[in-house]
CSV table of C-alpha atoms in Angstrom, one decimal:
chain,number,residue,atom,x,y,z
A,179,UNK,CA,15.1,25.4,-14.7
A,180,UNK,CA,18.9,24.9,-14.9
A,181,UNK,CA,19.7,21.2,-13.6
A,182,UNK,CA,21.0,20.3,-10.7
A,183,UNK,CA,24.1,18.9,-10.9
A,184,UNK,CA,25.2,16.9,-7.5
A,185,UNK,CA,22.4,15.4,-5.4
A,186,UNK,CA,22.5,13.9,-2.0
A,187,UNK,CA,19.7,11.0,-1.3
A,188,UNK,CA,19.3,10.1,2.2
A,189,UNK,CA,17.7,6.7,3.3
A,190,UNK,CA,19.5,5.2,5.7
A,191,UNK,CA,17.5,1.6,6.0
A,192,UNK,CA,16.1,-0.7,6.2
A,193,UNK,CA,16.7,-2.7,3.1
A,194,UNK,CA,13.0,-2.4,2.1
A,195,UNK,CA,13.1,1.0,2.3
A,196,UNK,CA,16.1,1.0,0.6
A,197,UNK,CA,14.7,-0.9,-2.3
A,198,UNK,CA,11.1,1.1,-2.2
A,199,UNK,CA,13.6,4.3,-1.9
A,200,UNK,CA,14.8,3.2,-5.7
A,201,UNK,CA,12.4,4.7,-8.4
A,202,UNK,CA,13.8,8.1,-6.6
A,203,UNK,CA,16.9,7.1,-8.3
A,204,UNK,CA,15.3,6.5,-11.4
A,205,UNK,CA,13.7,9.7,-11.8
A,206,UNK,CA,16.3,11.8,-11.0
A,207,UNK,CA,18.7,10.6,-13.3
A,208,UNK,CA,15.8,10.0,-15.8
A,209,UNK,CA,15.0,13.8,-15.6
A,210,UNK,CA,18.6,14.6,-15.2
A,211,UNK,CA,20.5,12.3,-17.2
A,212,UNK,CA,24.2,14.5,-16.4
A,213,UNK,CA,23.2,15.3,-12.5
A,214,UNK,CA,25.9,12.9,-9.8
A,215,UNK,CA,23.8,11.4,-7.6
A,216,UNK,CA,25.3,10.2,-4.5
A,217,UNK,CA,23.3,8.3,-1.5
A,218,UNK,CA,24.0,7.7,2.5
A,219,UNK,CA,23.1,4.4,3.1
A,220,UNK,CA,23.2,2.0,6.4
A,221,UNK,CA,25.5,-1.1,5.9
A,222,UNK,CA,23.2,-3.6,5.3
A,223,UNK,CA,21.8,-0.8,2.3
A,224,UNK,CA,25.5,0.1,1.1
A,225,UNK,CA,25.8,-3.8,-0.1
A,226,UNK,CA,23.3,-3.7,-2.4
A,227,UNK,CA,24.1,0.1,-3.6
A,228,UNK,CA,27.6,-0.3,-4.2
A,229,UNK,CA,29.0,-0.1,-7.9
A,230,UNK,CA,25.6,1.3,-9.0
A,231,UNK,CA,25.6,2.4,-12.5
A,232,UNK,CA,23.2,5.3,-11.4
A,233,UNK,CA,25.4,6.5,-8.5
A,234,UNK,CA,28.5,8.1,-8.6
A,235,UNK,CA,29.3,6.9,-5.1
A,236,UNK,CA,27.8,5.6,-1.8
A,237,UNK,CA,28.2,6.6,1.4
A,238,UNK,CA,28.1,4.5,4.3
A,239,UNK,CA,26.1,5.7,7.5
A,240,UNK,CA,28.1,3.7,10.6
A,241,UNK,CA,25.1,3.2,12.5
A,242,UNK,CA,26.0,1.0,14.8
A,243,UNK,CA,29.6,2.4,15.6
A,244,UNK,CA,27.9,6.0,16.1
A,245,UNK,CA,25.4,3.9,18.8
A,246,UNK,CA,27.7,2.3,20.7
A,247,UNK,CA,29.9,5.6,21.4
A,248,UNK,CA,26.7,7.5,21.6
A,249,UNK,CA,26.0,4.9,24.7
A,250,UNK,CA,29.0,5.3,26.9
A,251,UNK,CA,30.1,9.6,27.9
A,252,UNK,CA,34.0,8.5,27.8
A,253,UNK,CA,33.4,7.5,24.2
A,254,UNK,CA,32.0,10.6,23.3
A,255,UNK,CA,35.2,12.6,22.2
A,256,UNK,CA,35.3,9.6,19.6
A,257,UNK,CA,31.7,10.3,18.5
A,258,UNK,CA,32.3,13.9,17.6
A,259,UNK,CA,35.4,13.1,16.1
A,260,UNK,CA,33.6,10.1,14.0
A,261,UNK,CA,30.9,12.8,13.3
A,262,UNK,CA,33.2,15.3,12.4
A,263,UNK,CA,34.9,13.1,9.6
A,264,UNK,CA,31.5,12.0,8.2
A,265,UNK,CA,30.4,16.0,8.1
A,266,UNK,CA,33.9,16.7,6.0
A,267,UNK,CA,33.1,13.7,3.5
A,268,UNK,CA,29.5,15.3,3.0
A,269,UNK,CA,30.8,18.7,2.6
A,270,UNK,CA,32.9,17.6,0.1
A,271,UNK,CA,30.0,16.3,-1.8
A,272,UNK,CA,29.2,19.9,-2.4
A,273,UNK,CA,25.5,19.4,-3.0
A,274,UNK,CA,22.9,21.7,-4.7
A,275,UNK,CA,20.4,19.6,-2.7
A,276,UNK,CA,20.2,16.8,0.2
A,277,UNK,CA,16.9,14.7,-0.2
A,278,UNK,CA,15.8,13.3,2.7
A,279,UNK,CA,13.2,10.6,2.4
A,280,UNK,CA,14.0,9.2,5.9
A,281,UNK,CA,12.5,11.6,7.9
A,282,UNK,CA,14.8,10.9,11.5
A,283,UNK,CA,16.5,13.1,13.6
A,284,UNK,CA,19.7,11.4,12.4
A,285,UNK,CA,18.6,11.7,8.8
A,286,UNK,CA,18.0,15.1,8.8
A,287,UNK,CA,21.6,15.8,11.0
A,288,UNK,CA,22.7,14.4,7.9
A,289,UNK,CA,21.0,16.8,5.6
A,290,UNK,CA,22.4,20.1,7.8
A,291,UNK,CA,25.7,18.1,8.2
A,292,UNK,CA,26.3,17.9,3.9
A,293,UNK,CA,25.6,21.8,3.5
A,294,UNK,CA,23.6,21.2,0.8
A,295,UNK,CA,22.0,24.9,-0.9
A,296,UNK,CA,18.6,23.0,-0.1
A,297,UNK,CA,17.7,20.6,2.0
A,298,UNK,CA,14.5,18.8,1.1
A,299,UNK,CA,12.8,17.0,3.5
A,300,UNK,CA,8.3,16.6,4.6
A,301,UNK,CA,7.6,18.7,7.8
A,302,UNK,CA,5.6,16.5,10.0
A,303,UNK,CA,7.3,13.9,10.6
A,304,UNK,CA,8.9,11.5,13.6
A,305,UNK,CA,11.5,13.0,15.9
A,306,UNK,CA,12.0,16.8,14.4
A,307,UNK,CA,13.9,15.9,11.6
A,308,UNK,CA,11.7,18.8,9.7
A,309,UNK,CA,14.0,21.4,12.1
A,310,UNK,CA,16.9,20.9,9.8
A,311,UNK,CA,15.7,21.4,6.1
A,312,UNK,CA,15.1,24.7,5.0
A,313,UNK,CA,12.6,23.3,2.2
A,314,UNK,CA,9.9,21.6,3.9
A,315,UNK,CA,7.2,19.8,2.0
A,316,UNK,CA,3.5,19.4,3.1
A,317,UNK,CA,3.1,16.3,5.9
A,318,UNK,CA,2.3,13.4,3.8
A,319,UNK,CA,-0.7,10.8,4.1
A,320,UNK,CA,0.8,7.6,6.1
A,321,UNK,CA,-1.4,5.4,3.6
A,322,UNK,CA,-0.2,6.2,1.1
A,323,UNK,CA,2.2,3.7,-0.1
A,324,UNK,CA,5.6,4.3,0.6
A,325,UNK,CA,7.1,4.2,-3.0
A,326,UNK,CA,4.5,6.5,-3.5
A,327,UNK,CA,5.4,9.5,-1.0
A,328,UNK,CA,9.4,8.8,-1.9
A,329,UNK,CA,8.4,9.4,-5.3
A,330,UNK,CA,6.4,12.6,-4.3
A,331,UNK,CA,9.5,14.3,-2.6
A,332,UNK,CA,11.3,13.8,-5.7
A,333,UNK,CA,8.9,15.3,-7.8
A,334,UNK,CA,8.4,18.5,-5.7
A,335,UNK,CA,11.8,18.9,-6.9
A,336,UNK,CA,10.5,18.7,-10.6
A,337,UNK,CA,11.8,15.2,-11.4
A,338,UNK,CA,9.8,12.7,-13.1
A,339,UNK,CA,10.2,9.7,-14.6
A,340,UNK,CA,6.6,8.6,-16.3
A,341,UNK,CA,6.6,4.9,-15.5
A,342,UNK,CA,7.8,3.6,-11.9
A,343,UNK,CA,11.2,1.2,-12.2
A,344,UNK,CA,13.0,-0.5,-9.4
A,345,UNK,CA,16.8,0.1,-11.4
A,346,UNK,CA,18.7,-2.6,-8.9
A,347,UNK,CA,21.8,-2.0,-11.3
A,348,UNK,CA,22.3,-6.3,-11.4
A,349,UNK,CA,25.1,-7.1,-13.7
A,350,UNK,CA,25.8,-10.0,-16.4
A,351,UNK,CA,28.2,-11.0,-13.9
A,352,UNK,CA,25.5,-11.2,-11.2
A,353,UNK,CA,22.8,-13.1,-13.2
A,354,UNK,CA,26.1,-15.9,-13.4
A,355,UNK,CA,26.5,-15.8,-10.1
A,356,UNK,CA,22.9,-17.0,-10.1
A,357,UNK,CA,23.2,-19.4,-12.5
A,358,UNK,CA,26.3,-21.1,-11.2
A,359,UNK,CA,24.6,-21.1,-7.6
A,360,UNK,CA,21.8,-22.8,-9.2
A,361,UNK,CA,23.4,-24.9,-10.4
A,362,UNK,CA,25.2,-26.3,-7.7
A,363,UNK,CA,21.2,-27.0,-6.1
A,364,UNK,CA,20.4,-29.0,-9.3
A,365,UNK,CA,18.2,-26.5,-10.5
A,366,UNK,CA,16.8,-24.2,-13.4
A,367,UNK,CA,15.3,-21.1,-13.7
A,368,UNK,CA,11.5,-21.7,-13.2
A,369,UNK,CA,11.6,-24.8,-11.5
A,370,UNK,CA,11.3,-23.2,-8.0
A,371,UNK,CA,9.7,-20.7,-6.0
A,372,UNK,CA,11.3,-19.2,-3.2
A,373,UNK,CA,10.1,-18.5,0.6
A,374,UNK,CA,11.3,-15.9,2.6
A,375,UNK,CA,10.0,-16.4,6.4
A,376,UNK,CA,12.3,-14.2,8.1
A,377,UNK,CA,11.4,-10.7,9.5
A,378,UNK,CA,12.7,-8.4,12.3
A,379,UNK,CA,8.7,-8.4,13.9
A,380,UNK,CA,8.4,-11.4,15.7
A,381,UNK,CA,4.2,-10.8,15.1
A,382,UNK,CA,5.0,-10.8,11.2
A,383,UNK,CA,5.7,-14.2,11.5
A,384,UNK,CA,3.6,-17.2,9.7
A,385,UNK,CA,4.1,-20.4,10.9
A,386,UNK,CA,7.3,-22.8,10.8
A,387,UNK,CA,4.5,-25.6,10.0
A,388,UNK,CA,2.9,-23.1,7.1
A,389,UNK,CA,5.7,-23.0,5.4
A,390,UNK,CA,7.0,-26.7,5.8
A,391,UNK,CA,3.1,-28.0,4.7
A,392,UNK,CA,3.6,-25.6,1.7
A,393,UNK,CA,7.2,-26.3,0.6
A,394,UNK,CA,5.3,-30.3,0.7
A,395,UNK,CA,2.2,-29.0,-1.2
A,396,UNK,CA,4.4,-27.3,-4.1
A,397,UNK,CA,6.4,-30.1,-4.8
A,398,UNK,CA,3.9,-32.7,-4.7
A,399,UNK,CA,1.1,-30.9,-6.8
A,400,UNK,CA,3.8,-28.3,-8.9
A,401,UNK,CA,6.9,-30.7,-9.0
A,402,UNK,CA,9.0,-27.4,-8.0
A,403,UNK,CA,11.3,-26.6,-5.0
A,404,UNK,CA,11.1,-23.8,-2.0
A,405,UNK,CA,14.3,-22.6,-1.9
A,406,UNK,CA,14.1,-20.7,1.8
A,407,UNK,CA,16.2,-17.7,1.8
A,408,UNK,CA,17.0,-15.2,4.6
A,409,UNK,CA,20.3,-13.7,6.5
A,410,UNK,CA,22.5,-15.6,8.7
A,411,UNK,CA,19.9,-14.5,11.7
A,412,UNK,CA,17.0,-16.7,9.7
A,413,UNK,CA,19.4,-19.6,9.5
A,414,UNK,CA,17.4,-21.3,12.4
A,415,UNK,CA,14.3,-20.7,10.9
A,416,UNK,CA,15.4,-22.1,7.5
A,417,UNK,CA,16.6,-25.6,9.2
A,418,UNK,CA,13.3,-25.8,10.8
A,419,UNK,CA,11.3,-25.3,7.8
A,420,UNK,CA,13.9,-27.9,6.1
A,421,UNK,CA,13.6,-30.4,8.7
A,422,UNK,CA,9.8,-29.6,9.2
A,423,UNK,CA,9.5,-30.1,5.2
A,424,UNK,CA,11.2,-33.7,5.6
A,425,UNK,CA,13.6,-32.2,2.7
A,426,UNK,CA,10.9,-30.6,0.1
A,427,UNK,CA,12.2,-27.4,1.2
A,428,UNK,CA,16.1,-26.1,-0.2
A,429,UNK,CA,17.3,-24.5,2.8
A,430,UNK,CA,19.9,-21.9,1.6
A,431,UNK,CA,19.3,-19.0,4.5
A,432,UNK,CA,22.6,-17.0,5.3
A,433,UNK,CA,24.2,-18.0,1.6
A,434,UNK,CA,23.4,-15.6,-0.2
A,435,UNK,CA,24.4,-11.6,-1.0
A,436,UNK,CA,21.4,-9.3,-1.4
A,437,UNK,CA,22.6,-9.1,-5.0
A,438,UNK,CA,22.9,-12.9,-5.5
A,439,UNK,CA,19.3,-13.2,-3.9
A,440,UNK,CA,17.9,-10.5,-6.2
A,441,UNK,CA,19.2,-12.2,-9.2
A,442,UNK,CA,17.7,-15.4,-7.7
A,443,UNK,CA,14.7,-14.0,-7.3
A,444,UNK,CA,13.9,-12.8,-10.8
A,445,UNK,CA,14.7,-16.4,-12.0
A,446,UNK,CA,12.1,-18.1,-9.9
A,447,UNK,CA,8.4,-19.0,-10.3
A,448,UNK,CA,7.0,-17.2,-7.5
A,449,UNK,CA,7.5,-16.6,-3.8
A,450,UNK,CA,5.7,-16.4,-0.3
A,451,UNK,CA,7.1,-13.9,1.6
A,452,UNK,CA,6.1,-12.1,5.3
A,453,UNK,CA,6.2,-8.1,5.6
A,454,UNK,CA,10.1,-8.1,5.0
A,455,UNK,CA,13.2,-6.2,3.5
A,456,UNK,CA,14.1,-9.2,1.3
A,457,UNK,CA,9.8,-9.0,-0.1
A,458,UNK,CA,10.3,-6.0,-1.4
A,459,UNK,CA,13.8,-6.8,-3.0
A,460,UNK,CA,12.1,-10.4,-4.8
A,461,UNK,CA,9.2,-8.1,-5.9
A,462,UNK,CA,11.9,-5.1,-7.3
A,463,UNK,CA,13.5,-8.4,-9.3
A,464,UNK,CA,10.3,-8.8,-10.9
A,465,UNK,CA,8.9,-11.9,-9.2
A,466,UNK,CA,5.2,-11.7,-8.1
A,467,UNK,CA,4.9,-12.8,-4.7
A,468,UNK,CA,2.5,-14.1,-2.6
A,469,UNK,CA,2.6,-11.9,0.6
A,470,UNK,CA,0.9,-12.5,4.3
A,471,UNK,CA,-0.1,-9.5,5.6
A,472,UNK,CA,-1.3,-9.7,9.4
A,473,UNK,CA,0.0,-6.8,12.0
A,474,UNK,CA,1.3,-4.5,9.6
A,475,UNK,CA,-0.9,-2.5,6.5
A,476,UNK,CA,-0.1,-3.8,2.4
A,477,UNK,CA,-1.3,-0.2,1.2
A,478,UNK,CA,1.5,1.2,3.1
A,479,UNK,CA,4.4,-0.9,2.5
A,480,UNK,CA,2.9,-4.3,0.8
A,481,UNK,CA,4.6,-5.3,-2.8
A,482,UNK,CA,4.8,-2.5,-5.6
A,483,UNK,CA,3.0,-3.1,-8.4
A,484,UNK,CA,0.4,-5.5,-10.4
A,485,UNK,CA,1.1,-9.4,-10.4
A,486,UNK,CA,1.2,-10.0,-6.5
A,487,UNK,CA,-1.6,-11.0,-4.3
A,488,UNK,CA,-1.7,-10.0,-0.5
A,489,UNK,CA,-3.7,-12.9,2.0
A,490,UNK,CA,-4.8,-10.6,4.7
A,491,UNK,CA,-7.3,-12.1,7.5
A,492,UNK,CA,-10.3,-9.0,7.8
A,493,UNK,CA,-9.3,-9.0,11.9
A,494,UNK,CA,-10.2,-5.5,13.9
A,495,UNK,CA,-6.8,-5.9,15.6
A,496,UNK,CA,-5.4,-5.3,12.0
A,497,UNK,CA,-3.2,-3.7,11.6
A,498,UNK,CA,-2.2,-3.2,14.8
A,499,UNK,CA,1.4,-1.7,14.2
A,500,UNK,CA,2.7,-3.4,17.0
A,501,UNK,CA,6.5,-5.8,17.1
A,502,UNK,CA,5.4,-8.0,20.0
A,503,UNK,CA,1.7,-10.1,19.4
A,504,UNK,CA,1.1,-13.2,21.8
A,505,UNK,CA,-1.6,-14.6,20.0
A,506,UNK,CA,-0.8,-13.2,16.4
A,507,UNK,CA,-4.4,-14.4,15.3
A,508,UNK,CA,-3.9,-12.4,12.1
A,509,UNK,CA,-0.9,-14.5,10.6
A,510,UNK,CA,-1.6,-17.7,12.6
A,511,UNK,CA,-5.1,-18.0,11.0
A,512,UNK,CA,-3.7,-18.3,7.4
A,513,UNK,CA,-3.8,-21.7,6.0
A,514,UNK,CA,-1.1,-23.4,3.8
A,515,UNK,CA,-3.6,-24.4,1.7
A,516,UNK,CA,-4.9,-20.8,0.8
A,517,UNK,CA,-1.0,-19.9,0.1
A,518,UNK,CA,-0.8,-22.9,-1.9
A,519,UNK,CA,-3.9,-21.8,-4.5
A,520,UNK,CA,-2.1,-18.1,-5.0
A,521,UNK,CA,0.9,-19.8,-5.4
A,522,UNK,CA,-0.8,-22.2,-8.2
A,523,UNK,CA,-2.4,-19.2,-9.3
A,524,UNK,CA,1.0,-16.9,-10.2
A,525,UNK,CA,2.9,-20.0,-11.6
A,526,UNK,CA,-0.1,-20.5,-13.7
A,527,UNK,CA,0.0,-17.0,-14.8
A,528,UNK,CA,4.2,-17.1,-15.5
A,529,UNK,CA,3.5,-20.3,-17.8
A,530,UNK,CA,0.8,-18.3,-19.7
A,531,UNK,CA,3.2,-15.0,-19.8
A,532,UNK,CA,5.9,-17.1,-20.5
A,533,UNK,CA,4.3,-19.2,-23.6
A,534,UNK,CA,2.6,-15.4,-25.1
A,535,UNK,CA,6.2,-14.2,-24.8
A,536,UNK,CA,7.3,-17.5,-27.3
A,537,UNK,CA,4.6,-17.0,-30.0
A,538,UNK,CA,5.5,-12.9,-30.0
């Protein structure tokens, strides 16, 4: 078949669909080496996309501008206008093919809106978003993990790449970036681990006290830091786990660009992280992580690939799917003690890795 030469990949958020959304990238220019690939993003999705070596450009989905003069009937001159404008830059794109691996109503506006030849999309799914793709692929198997499916719209459009990468596109300049900030904490690669306790879910959440006991237990029995990491929004959380930690934990929440905490995160030991964006971002780095799994399913959307271990509690309620939980048994019940032996466990593992890698 002749290649395709311009394709549109739409995956609006969140960041860790973003992230799981990557090996699509990698196979299609992997399969096509000369095609432009160009990707609609959200905001938060467009920081860590931009200047891409993979991409030829990215283009930013104004989510929550389009909401608020969706909200108000005065405003909604402005909303066709803004709509109008994003519809022209599509266009413009000219587009053999629009790949939607959102599957949203807004999504697949976005697919009819860029007047791609074909518009790619599984039939099934939330909110009618199949209505606007003239190249609709079977309904696909919720359990089946998410990189998983992304990677099976791709393919239906005969691009594959073999082995699965995560191509983040991090610079030399970026692994500096790293370094300096590192060294500005009195640190080295290796000589912490990094905890990410923030997550939109309030009923994903561990414990403030898990993670202070643990930042305690890995510096007393591992002599490295927990560096907490997390947006501005997690900035709370990240004092408390300081302040909980009586200073074993670094508390560096809201410092850090998603690029800067990628690079971080393939210089550490390990990681605990909840069912988050920034989980599947450290495990795209190459950090094996330690992830607590309660309301939510790890064969769906739990960290891709071999090297990470999942603590789940075997609960009925779980998963349960839902945002709000009162009594979050599921997460409450895990112990910082448990976290603390798969944590020993993966540092134990990057020492042996590490000293194999020295006698090669």
């Amino acid at each position: 078949e002749i290649a395709p030469a311009r394709i549109l990949i739409i995956k609006l958020s969140a960041l860790g669909d973003v992230v799981q959304a990557l090996p699509v990238l990698h196979a299609l220019k992997s399969t096509w080496p000369t095609c432009q690939v160009d990707w609609i993003t959200g905001e938060v999705g467009a920081t860590l996309l931009e200047g891409h070596p993979l991409l030829n450009k990215v283009i930013v989905y104004p989510r929550k501008r389009l909401g608020d003069l969706a909200k108000n009937p005065l405003l909604w001159p402005a909303l066709i206008s803004e709509l109008g404008s994003l519809s022209r830059r599509l266009k413009n794109g000219r587009y053999e093919i629009a790949l939607d691996i959102q599957g949203l109503f807004k999504s697949g506006l976005i697919a009819l809106l860029s007047n791609a030849r074909l518009k790619v999309g599984f039939a099934g799914t939330r909110e009618g978003s199949a209505m606007f793709l003239n190249r609709k692929l079977p309904p696909y198997d919720p359990n089946r993990h998410a990189v998983v499916r992304y990677l099976d719209a791709a393919a239906s459009l005969g691009a594959r790449a073999g082995k699965i990468k995560f191509p983040l596109g991090l610079t030399t300049k970026d692994t500096k970036e790293a370094m300096d900030f590192l060294q500005g904490l009195r640190l080295e690669p290796g000589q912490f681990i990094i905890l990410i306790p923030g997550t939109i879910w309030p009923s994903k959440h561990w414990t403030i006290e898990g993670f202070s006991r643990l930042a305690v237990l890995v510096k007393k029995r591992l002599g490295l830091a927990s560096v907490v990491v997390g947006s501005h929004k997690d900035e709370p959380l990240g004092n408390a786990i300081f302040q909980g930690s009586q200073g074993a934990a670094i508390d560096i929440t809201g410092k850090t660009s998603l690029k800067l905490l990628a690079s971080l995160s393939s210089m550490a030991a390990s990681g605990v992280t909840t069912d988050t964006g920034p989980m599947h971002l450290a495990a795209a780095a190459g950090l094996n992580v330690v992830a607590l799994f309660g309301p939510t399913a790890p064969w769906r959307t739990g960290p891709f690939g071999k090297g990470h271990i999942v603590i789940r509690k075997d609960m009925e309620c779980s998963p349960c799917f839902n945002r709000e939980c009162a009594q979050r048994k599921c997460m409450y019940t895990i112990s910082p003690e448990e976290v603390f032996e798969a944590v020993e466990r993966l540092v134990s593992q990057r020492k042996t890795a590490n000293r194999a890698d020295e006698i090669r």
